CSV table of C-alpha atoms and ligand atoms in Angstrom, one decimal:
chain,number,residue,atom,x,y,z
A,35,UNK,CA,116.2,39.2,164.3
A,36,UNK,CA,117.6,38.3,160.7
A,37,UNK,CA,121.1,37.6,160.4
A,38,UNK,CA,122.8,40.2,157.8
A,39,UNK,CA,124.8,38.9,155.1
A,40,UNK,CA,126.8,40.1,152.3
A,41,UNK,CA,128.0,38.0,149.2
A,42,UNK,CA,131.0,38.4,147.0
A,43,UNK,CA,131.4,37.2,143.5
A,44,UNK,CA,128.2,37.1,141.2
A,45,UNK,CA,129.0,34.6,138.7
A,46,UNK,CA,127.7,31.3,137.5
A,47,UNK,CA,127.5,29.3,141.0
A,48,UNK,CA,126.4,32.3,142.8
A,49,UNK,CA,122.8,32.0,141.7
A,50,UNK,CA,122.4,28.9,143.7
A,51,UNK,CA,123.7,30.9,146.8
A,52,UNK,CA,121.5,33.7,146.1
A,53,UNK,CA,118.3,31.6,145.6
A,54,UNK,CA,119.3,29.7,148.7
A,55,UNK,CA,119.7,32.8,150.8
A,56,UNK,CA,116.5,34.4,149.5
A,57,UNK,CA,114.4,31.4,150.4
A,58,UNK,CA,116.0,31.0,154.0
A,59,UNK,CA,114.1,32.7,156.8
A,60,UNK,CA,116.4,33.8,159.5
A,61,UNK,CA,119.1,35.5,156.9
A,62,UNK,CA,119.1,38.2,154.5
A,63,UNK,CA,121.5,39.5,152.0
A,64,UNK,CA,121.8,43.3,152.5
A,65,UNK,CA,124.5,43.8,149.6
A,66,UNK,CA,126.2,42.0,146.9
A,67,UNK,CA,129.6,42.9,145.2
A,68,UNK,CA,131.5,41.9,142.1
A,69,UNK,CA,134.3,43.6,140.2
A,70,UNK,CA,132.1,43.5,137.2
A,71,UNK,CA,129.6,46.1,138.1
A,72,UNK,CA,127.1,44.7,135.6
A,73,UNK,CA,127.0,41.3,137.2
A,74,UNK,CA,126.7,42.6,140.6
A,75,UNK,CA,123.7,45.0,139.4
A,76,UNK,CA,122.0,42.1,137.7
A,77,UNK,CA,122.1,39.8,140.9
A,78,UNK,CA,120.9,42.6,143.0
A,79,UNK,CA,118.0,43.3,140.7
A,80,UNK,CA,117.1,39.5,140.3
A,81,UNK,CA,117.1,38.9,143.9
A,82,UNK,CA,115.7,41.9,145.3
A,83,UNK,CA,119.1,43.1,147.1
A,84,UNK,CA,119.1,46.6,148.2
A,85,UNK,CA,122.9,47.6,147.6
A,86,UNK,CA,125.6,47.0,145.0
A,87,UNK,CA,129.4,47.4,145.3
A,88,UNK,CA,132.5,46.7,143.0
A,89,UNK,CA,135.0,47.0,145.9
A,90,UNK,CA,134.7,44.4,148.9
A,91,UNK,CA,136.6,46.4,151.2
A,92,UNK,CA,134.2,49.4,150.8
A,93,UNK,CA,131.2,47.1,151.2
A,94,UNK,CA,132.4,45.4,154.3
A,95,UNK,CA,133.3,48.6,155.9
A,96,UNK,CA,130.0,50.2,155.2
A,97,UNK,CA,127.8,47.0,155.7
A,98,UNK,CA,129.5,45.6,158.7
A,99,UNK,CA,127.7,42.1,158.1
A,100,UNK,CA,127.3,39.3,160.4
A,101,UNK,CA,128.3,36.9,157.6
A,102,UNK,CA,130.3,37.2,154.3
A,103,UNK,CA,129.7,34.6,151.6
A,104,UNK,CA,132.7,34.4,149.2
A,105,UNK,CA,131.8,32.9,145.8
A,106,UNK,CA,134.7,33.8,143.9
A,107,UNK,CA,137.3,31.6,142.1
A,108,UNK,CA,140.3,30.6,144.0
A,109,UNK,CA,143.0,33.3,143.3
A,110,UNK,CA,140.8,36.0,145.4
A,111,UNK,CA,140.1,33.7,148.3
A,112,UNK,CA,142.9,34.6,150.7
A,113,UNK,CA,142.5,38.3,150.2
A,114,UNK,CA,138.8,38.2,150.6
A,115,UNK,CA,138.8,35.9,153.5
A,116,UNK,CA,141.4,38.1,155.5
A,117,UNK,CA,139.6,40.9,154.8
A,118,UNK,CA,136.2,39.8,155.7
A,119,UNK,CA,137.8,38.4,159.1
A,120,UNK,CA,139.2,41.9,159.7
A,121,UNK,CA,135.8,43.5,159.2
A,122,UNK,CA,134.5,41.6,162.1
A,123,UNK,CA,132.1,39.1,160.4
A,124,UNK,CA,131.0,36.3,162.7
A,125,UNK,CA,131.1,33.7,160.0
A,126,UNK,CA,133.0,33.7,156.8
A,127,UNK,CA,132.0,31.3,154.0
A,128,UNK,CA,134.4,30.2,151.4
A,129,UNK,CA,133.7,28.4,148.1
A,130,UNK,CA,136.0,25.6,147.2
A,131,UNK,CA,139.0,25.5,146.4
A,132,UNK,CA,139.7,26.9,149.7
A,133,UNK,CA,143.2,27.7,148.5
A,134,UNK,CA,145.7,26.7,145.8
A,135,UNK,CA,148.5,26.2,148.5
A,136,UNK,CA,148.8,24.9,152.1
A,137,UNK,CA,150.4,28.5,153.0
A,138,UNK,CA,147.5,30.3,151.7
A,139,UNK,CA,145.1,28.0,153.5
A,140,UNK,CA,146.8,28.3,156.8
A,141,UNK,CA,147.1,32.1,156.4
A,142,UNK,CA,143.0,32.2,156.2
A,143,UNK,CA,142.7,30.0,159.4
A,144,UNK,CA,145.3,32.2,161.1
A,145,UNK,CA,143.1,35.4,160.0
A,146,UNK,CA,139.9,33.7,161.2
A,147,UNK,CA,141.5,32.7,164.7
A,148,UNK,CA,142.8,35.9,165.2
A,149,UNK,CA,139.7,37.7,164.6
A,150,UNK,CA,137.6,35.2,166.4
A,151,UNK,CA,135.5,34.3,163.1
A,152,UNK,CA,134.2,31.0,162.1
A,153,UNK,CA,135.7,30.1,158.9
A,154,UNK,CA,133.3,27.5,157.1
A,155,UNK,CA,134.2,26.0,153.6
A,156,UNK,CA,131.4,25.5,151.0
A,157,UNK,CA,131.8,21.9,150.9
A,158,UNK,CA,128.2,21.1,149.6
A,159,UNK,CA,128.8,17.6,148.6
A,160,UNK,CA,128.7,16.3,152.3
A,161,UNK,CA,125.5,18.2,152.6
A,162,UNK,CA,123.8,16.3,149.7
A,163,UNK,CA,120.6,14.3,150.9
A,164,UNK,CA,121.8,11.0,149.4
A,165,UNK,CA,125.3,11.3,151.0
A,166,UNK,CA,123.8,12.3,154.3
A,167,UNK,CA,121.6,9.1,154.3
A,168,UNK,CA,124.7,7.1,153.4
A,169,UNK,CA,126.5,8.5,156.5
A,170,UNK,CA,123.6,7.8,158.7
A,171,UNK,CA,123.6,4.2,157.7
A,172,UNK,CA,127.4,3.9,158.2
A,173,UNK,CA,127.4,5.4,161.5
A,174,UNK,CA,124.4,3.6,162.6
A,175,UNK,CA,126.7,0.3,162.1
A,176,UNK,CA,124.4,-1.1,159.3
A,177,UNK,CA,127.4,-2.7,157.7
A,178,UNK,CA,129.7,-3.0,160.7
A,179,UNK,CA,133.2,-1.8,160.4
A,180,UNK,CA,134.1,-0.4,156.8
A,181,UNK,CA,137.3,-1.8,155.0
A,182,UNK,CA,136.7,-0.5,151.6
A,183,UNK,CA,135.1,2.5,150.0
A,184,UNK,CA,134.8,4.2,146.5
A,185,UNK,CA,133.6,7.4,145.6
A,186,UNK,CA,133.1,8.2,142.0
A,187,UNK,CA,132.1,11.2,139.7
A,188,UNK,CA,132.2,10.3,136.0
A,189,UNK,CA,130.4,12.3,133.3
A,190,UNK,CA,130.6,13.9,129.9
A,191,UNK,CA,128.3,16.9,130.6
A,192,UNK,CA,129.6,20.0,129.2
A,193,UNK,CA,130.7,22.2,132.3
A,194,UNK,CA,132.8,24.4,130.0
A,195,UNK,CA,130.1,26.5,128.3
A,196,UNK,CA,129.0,27.9,131.8
A,197,UNK,CA,132.5,27.6,133.4
A,198,UNK,CA,135.0,28.3,130.5
A,199,UNK,CA,137.8,29.1,133.0
A,200,UNK,CA,137.9,25.4,133.9
A,201,UNK,CA,139.2,24.3,130.3
A,202,UNK,CA,142.1,27.0,130.9
A,203,UNK,CA,143.0,25.8,134.3
A,204,UNK,CA,146.3,23.9,134.5
A,205,UNK,CA,145.2,22.1,137.8
A,206,UNK,CA,141.6,21.1,136.7
A,207,UNK,CA,139.9,18.3,137.9
A,208,UNK,CA,141.4,17.2,141.5
A,209,UNK,CA,140.8,20.9,142.4
A,210,UNK,CA,137.4,21.0,140.9
A,211,UNK,CA,135.6,17.7,141.8
A,212,UNK,CA,138.3,16.0,143.6
A,213,UNK,CA,138.5,18.2,146.4
A,214,UNK,CA,134.7,17.3,147.1
A,215,UNK,CA,135.4,13.7,146.8
A,216,UNK,CA,138.5,13.7,149.0
A,217,UNK,CA,136.3,15.7,151.5
A,218,UNK,CA,133.8,12.9,151.5
A,219,UNK,CA,136.4,10.0,152.0
A,220,UNK,CA,137.7,11.6,154.9
A,221,UNK,CA,134.1,12.4,156.3
A,222,UNK,CA,133.2,8.7,155.6
A,223,UNK,CA,136.4,6.8,156.4
A,224,UNK,CA,138.7,9.0,158.5
A,225,UNK,CA,142.1,10.3,157.9
A,226,UNK,CA,144.3,9.0,155.3
A,227,UNK,CA,147.6,7.5,156.0
A,228,UNK,CA,148.9,7.0,152.1
A,229,UNK,CA,147.9,8.2,149.0
A,230,UNK,CA,148.7,7.6,145.2
A,231,UNK,CA,147.2,9.0,142.0
A,232,UNK,CA,147.2,8.9,138.4
A,233,UNK,CA,145.9,11.8,136.2
A,234,UNK,CA,144.8,11.8,132.5
A,235,UNK,CA,144.3,14.5,130.1
A,236,UNK,CA,141.6,13.2,127.7
A,237,UNK,CA,139.6,16.2,126.1
A,238,UNK,CA,141.8,18.1,123.8
A,239,UNK,CA,140.1,21.3,124.4
A,240,UNK,CA,141.0,21.0,128.3
A,241,UNK,CA,144.5,22.3,129.4
A,242,UNK,CA,144.8,20.3,132.7
A,243,UNK,CA,143.8,16.9,133.9
A,244,UNK,CA,140.2,15.9,133.1
A,245,UNK,CA,140.3,12.5,135.0
A,246,UNK,CA,142.1,11.1,137.9
A,247,UNK,CA,142.1,7.9,139.9
A,248,UNK,CA,143.4,8.1,143.4
A,249,UNK,CA,144.1,4.8,145.8
A,250,UNK,CA,144.2,5.6,149.4
A,251,UNK,CA,144.9,3.8,152.6
A,252,UNK,CA,143.5,5.3,155.8
A,253,UNK,CA,144.7,5.2,159.4
A,254,UNK,CA,142.2,2.7,160.3
A,255,UNK,CA,143.6,0.2,157.6
A,256,UNK,CA,140.7,0.6,155.4
A,257,UNK,CA,141.4,1.3,151.7
A,258,UNK,CA,139.5,3.7,149.2
A,259,UNK,CA,139.3,4.5,145.6
A,260,UNK,CA,138.6,8.2,144.5
A,261,UNK,CA,138.0,8.7,140.9
A,262,UNK,CA,136.5,11.3,138.7
A,263,UNK,CA,136.4,12.2,134.9
A,264,UNK,CA,134.8,14.6,132.8
A,265,UNK,CA,135.3,12.3,129.7
A,266,UNK,CA,133.2,9.5,130.5
A,267,UNK,CA,130.1,8.6,128.3
A,268,UNK,CA,127.1,7.4,130.1
A,269,UNK,CA,123.7,6.9,129.0
A,270,UNK,CA,121.4,8.5,130.4
A,271,UNK,CA,124.0,11.3,131.6
A,272,UNK,CA,123.9,11.2,135.4
A,273,UNK,CA,125.7,14.5,136.0
A,274,UNK,CA,125.9,16.0,138.8
A,275,UNK,CA,125.4,12.6,140.7
A,276,UNK,CA,128.2,11.2,143.0
A,277,UNK,CA,128.2,7.2,143.3
A,278,UNK,CA,129.8,5.4,146.1
A,279,UNK,CA,130.2,2.1,147.4
A,280,UNK,CA,131.2,1.2,151.3
A,281,UNK,CA,131.9,-2.4,152.2
A,282,UNK,CA,131.9,-3.5,155.7
A,283,UNK,CA,132.4,-6.8,157.7
A,284,UNK,CA,128.5,-7.0,158.0
A,285,UNK,CA,127.3,-5.6,154.7
A,286,UNK,CA,127.7,-3.3,151.8
A,287,UNK,CA,126.2,0.0,151.1
A,288,UNK,CA,125.8,1.5,147.5
A,289,UNK,CA,124.8,4.7,146.2
A,290,UNK,CA,123.5,4.3,142.7
A,291,UNK,CA,122.5,6.4,139.9
A,292,UNK,CA,118.9,7.7,140.2
A,293,UNK,CA,119.5,8.4,143.9
A,294,UNK,CA,119.1,4.6,144.8
A,295,UNK,CA,120.6,3.5,148.0
A,296,UNK,CA,121.3,-0.2,148.5
A,297,UNK,CA,122.2,-2.0,151.5
A,298,UNK,CA,123.4,-5.7,151.3
A,299,UNK,CA,123.5,-7.7,154.3
A,300,UNK,CA,123.5,-11.5,155.1
A,301,UNK,CA,119.9,-11.2,155.3
A,302,UNK,CA,119.4,-9.9,151.8
A,303,UNK,CA,119.0,-6.7,149.8
A,304,UNK,CA,117.0,-3.4,150.6
A,305,UNK,CA,116.7,-0.5,148.4
A,306,UNK,CA,115.9,3.2,149.4
A,307,UNK,CA,114.9,6.1,147.5
A,308,UNK,CA,117.1,9.0,148.7
A,309,UNK,CA,116.5,11.6,145.9
A,310,UNK,CA,116.5,15.0,147.3
A,311,UNK,CA,113.4,17.3,147.0
A,312,UNK,CA,113.6,20.1,144.3
A,313,UNK,CA,113.7,23.4,146.1
A,314,UNK,CA,111.2,26.1,145.1
A,315,UNK,CA,113.7,27.8,143.1
A,316,UNK,CA,115.3,24.9,141.6
A,317,UNK,CA,115.0,22.1,139.0
A,318,UNK,CA,116.0,18.6,137.9
A,319,UNK,CA,118.6,17.4,137.3
A,320,UNK,CA,120.3,20.2,139.4
A,321,UNK,CA,118.2,19.4,142.6
A,322,UNK,CA,121.0,17.3,144.2
A,323,UNK,CA,123.2,20.4,144.3
A,324,UNK,CA,120.5,23.1,144.6
A,325,UNK,CA,119.2,21.1,147.9
A,326,UNK,CA,122.7,20.7,149.2
A,327,UNK,CA,123.3,24.4,149.0
A,328,UNK,CA,120.0,25.1,150.8
A,329,UNK,CA,121.0,22.5,153.6
A,330,UNK,CA,124.6,23.9,153.9
A,331,UNK,CA,123.0,27.5,154.4
A,332,UNK,CA,120.6,26.4,156.9
A,333,UNK,CA,123.8,25.0,158.7
A,334,UNK,CA,125.5,28.4,158.3
A,335,UNK,CA,122.3,30.0,160.2
A,336,UNK,CA,123.1,27.4,162.9
A,337,UNK,CA,126.6,28.3,163.3
A,338,UNK,CA,125.5,32.0,163.5
A,339,UNK,CA,123.1,31.4,166.3
A,340,UNK,CA,125.9,29.2,168.2
A,341,UNK,CA,124.2,25.9,167.6
A,342,UNK,CA,126.7,24.2,165.2
A,343,UNK,CA,130.3,24.2,164.5
A,344,UNK,CA,131.5,24.6,160.8
A,345,UNK,CA,131.1,21.5,158.7
A,346,UNK,CA,133.8,21.5,157.4
A,347,UNK,CA,136.0,24.3,159.1
A,348,UNK,CA,138.9,25.9,157.5
A,349,UNK,CA,141.1,23.8,160.0
A,350,UNK,CA,139.5,20.5,158.7
A,351,UNK,CA,139.8,21.6,154.9
A,352,UNK,CA,143.3,22.1,155.3
A,353,UNK,CA,143.6,18.3,155.4
A,354,UNK,CA,141.6,17.9,152.2
A,355,UNK,CA,143.6,20.5,150.5
A,356,UNK,CA,146.7,18.4,151.7
A,357,UNK,CA,145.2,15.3,149.9
A,358,UNK,CA,144.5,17.3,146.6
A,359,UNK,CA,148.3,18.7,146.7
A,360,UNK,CA,149.6,15.2,147.4
A,361,UNK,CA,147.5,13.7,144.5
A,362,UNK,CA,149.1,16.3,142.2
A,363,UNK,CA,152.4,15.5,143.4
A,364,UNK,CA,152.1,11.8,143.2
A,365,UNK,CA,150.7,12.0,139.6
A,366,UNK,CA,153.7,14.0,138.6
A,367,UNK,CA,156.3,12.0,140.4
A,368,UNK,CA,154.9,8.5,140.3
A,369,UNK,CA,155.6,8.1,144.1
A,370,UNK,CA,153.1,7.7,146.8
A,371,UNK,CA,152.6,10.2,149.8
A,372,UNK,CA,152.4,9.5,153.5
A,373,UNK,CA,150.6,12.6,155.1
A,374,UNK,CA,152.7,13.6,158.5
A,375,UNK,CA,151.0,15.8,160.9
A,376,UNK,CA,153.2,18.1,162.4
A,377,UNK,CA,153.1,20.4,165.6
A,378,UNK,CA,150.8,20.4,168.4
A,379,UNK,CA,147.2,21.0,166.4
A,380,UNK,CA,146.1,19.3,163.4
A,381,UNK,CA,146.5,22.5,161.1
A,382,UNK,CA,149.9,21.9,160.1
A,383,UNK,CA,150.5,19.0,157.4
A,384,UNK,CA,153.3,18.4,155.2
A,385,UNK,CA,154.1,15.5,152.9
A,386,UNK,CA,157.0,13.2,152.6
A,387,UNK,CA,157.7,11.2,149.6
A,388,UNK,CA,158.0,7.7,149.6
A,389,UNK,CA,158.5,5.4,146.8
A,390,UNK,CA,155.7,3.0,146.1
A,391,UNK,CA,156.3,-0.6,145.9
A,392,UNK,CA,156.0,-1.4,142.2
B,174,NAD,N1,130.4,23.8,145.6
B,174,NAD,C1,130.2,23.5,144.2
B,174,NAD,O1,129.4,22.6,143.8
B,174,NAD,C2,130.6,24.5,143.1
B,174,NAD,C3,130.1,24.3,141.8
B,174,NAD,C4,130.6,25.3,140.9
B,174,NAD,C5,131.6,26.1,141.3
B,174,NAD,N2,132.0,26.2,142.6
B,174,NAD,C6,133.2,27.2,143.0
B,174,NAD,O2,132.5,28.5,142.9
B,174,NAD,C7,133.4,29.6,142.9
B,174,NAD,C8,133.0,30.4,141.8
B,174,NAD,O3,132.8,29.8,140.5
B,174,NAD,P1,132.0,30.2,139.2
B,174,NAD,O4,132.1,29.2,138.3
B,174,NAD,O5,130.8,31.0,139.8
B,174,NAD,O6,132.9,31.5,138.9
B,174,NAD,P2,132.5,32.9,137.9
B,174,NAD,O7,133.8,33.1,137.2
B,174,NAD,O8,131.4,32.5,137.0
B,174,NAD,O9,132.1,33.7,138.9
B,174,NAD,C9,133.1,34.3,139.8
B,174,NAD,C10,132.8,35.8,140.0
B,174,NAD,O10,133.8,36.4,141.1
B,174,NAD,C11,134.2,37.9,140.6
B,174,NAD,N3,135.1,38.3,141.5
B,174,NAD,C12,136.6,37.6,141.1
B,174,NAD,N4,137.4,38.3,141.9
B,174,NAD,C13,136.7,39.3,142.7
B,174,NAD,C14,136.7,40.2,143.7
B,174,NAD,N5,138.1,40.4,144.2
B,174,NAD,N6,135.7,40.9,144.3
B,174,NAD,C15,134.5,40.6,143.7
B,174,NAD,N7,134.1,39.9,142.8
B,174,NAD,C16,135.3,39.2,142.3
B,174,NAD,C17,134.1,37.8,139.1
B,174,NAD,O11,134.0,38.8,138.5
B,174,NAD,C18,132.9,36.5,138.9
B,174,NAD,O12,132.0,37.4,138.4
B,174,NAD,C19,134.8,28.8,142.4
B,174,NAD,O13,135.6,28.7,143.5
B,174,NAD,C20,134.3,27.5,141.9
B,174,NAD,O14,135.1,26.4,142.4
B,174,NAD,C21,131.5,25.3,143.5
């Protein structure tokens, strides 16, 4: 029997979710909801979804879905996640940014725990084929023990025409692409012991930061650089590709533009093509993102069947959120941060400020 789902928020990015669910055997969307009725109706008509709602509470009470896919922007995440958990959904998916504050994130994690729901955050970058291949080679020991990493996302692509709210957002790039990169750096290099960050506001049409550079020290002793910019010319444009470099005591892995993965070892250089396939509903150059959404949704199906645990869970994503908040604080105050886990579990994280050695 198919898992029954509903989707909340029929805006720009929801098209990827809607296409993905439609193509996934084993799951079906039975209803969509948007406070803008026209958007909900258009999505239902385009993707063949039987019912339309403008009130998520009414939809959840009537549909009693197995899973809820929340694709709204961050201000509505906490009330919608809490609502979905109370409604008895087995799996609740929340788009990033999970939350804007640690308190909101912890409240959502608590709501899921109280309801026995699995909360999974839509961090699709770690589900991109190129990054899965990179992780596979790292875990396989092909470069030995890593001591340096760099994750990078730099572009001049006009994201503002389809997501105009981004240009108005006071906290922009770290909460947009930065969260994905912080999730990746934790996923590849482990937890972070110290972080500093500098931000820049370069494009005059943008209110918040559209460039940031962060330097991290991991608990393993490794260091990493995470940097992103929406004001970087590159020809040809490589949006939406993430580039990466990881150096270890036995070699170096590089993820280069054009989905080329390079392995440098004392024996020489090997290059692999790790370009994702284009989903039947997708097109280049968006296939890297589209393929990752499809892979993420297959993973959600595995969670629903009891075959997998959320990657990443809400609990895990609190630590990524903590890095983003620490990055903003570091950029504002000019000092670095040591994350200090508190309490018995990994959920509660605060930051103490420590002056960096300058
Ligand atoms: N993972 C990725 O790669 C990726 C890429 C782009 C956007 N996103 C994220 O996806 C989310 C949505 O972004 P978007 O660009 O599609 O935004 P959008 O503004 O185009 O769409 C959001 C939709 O949610 C609706 N909505 C808001 N509150 C609601 C509520 N309480 N109930 C029902 N509907 C409600 C709005 O009317 C709107 O149609 C954001 O959190 C964004 O960061 C993720």
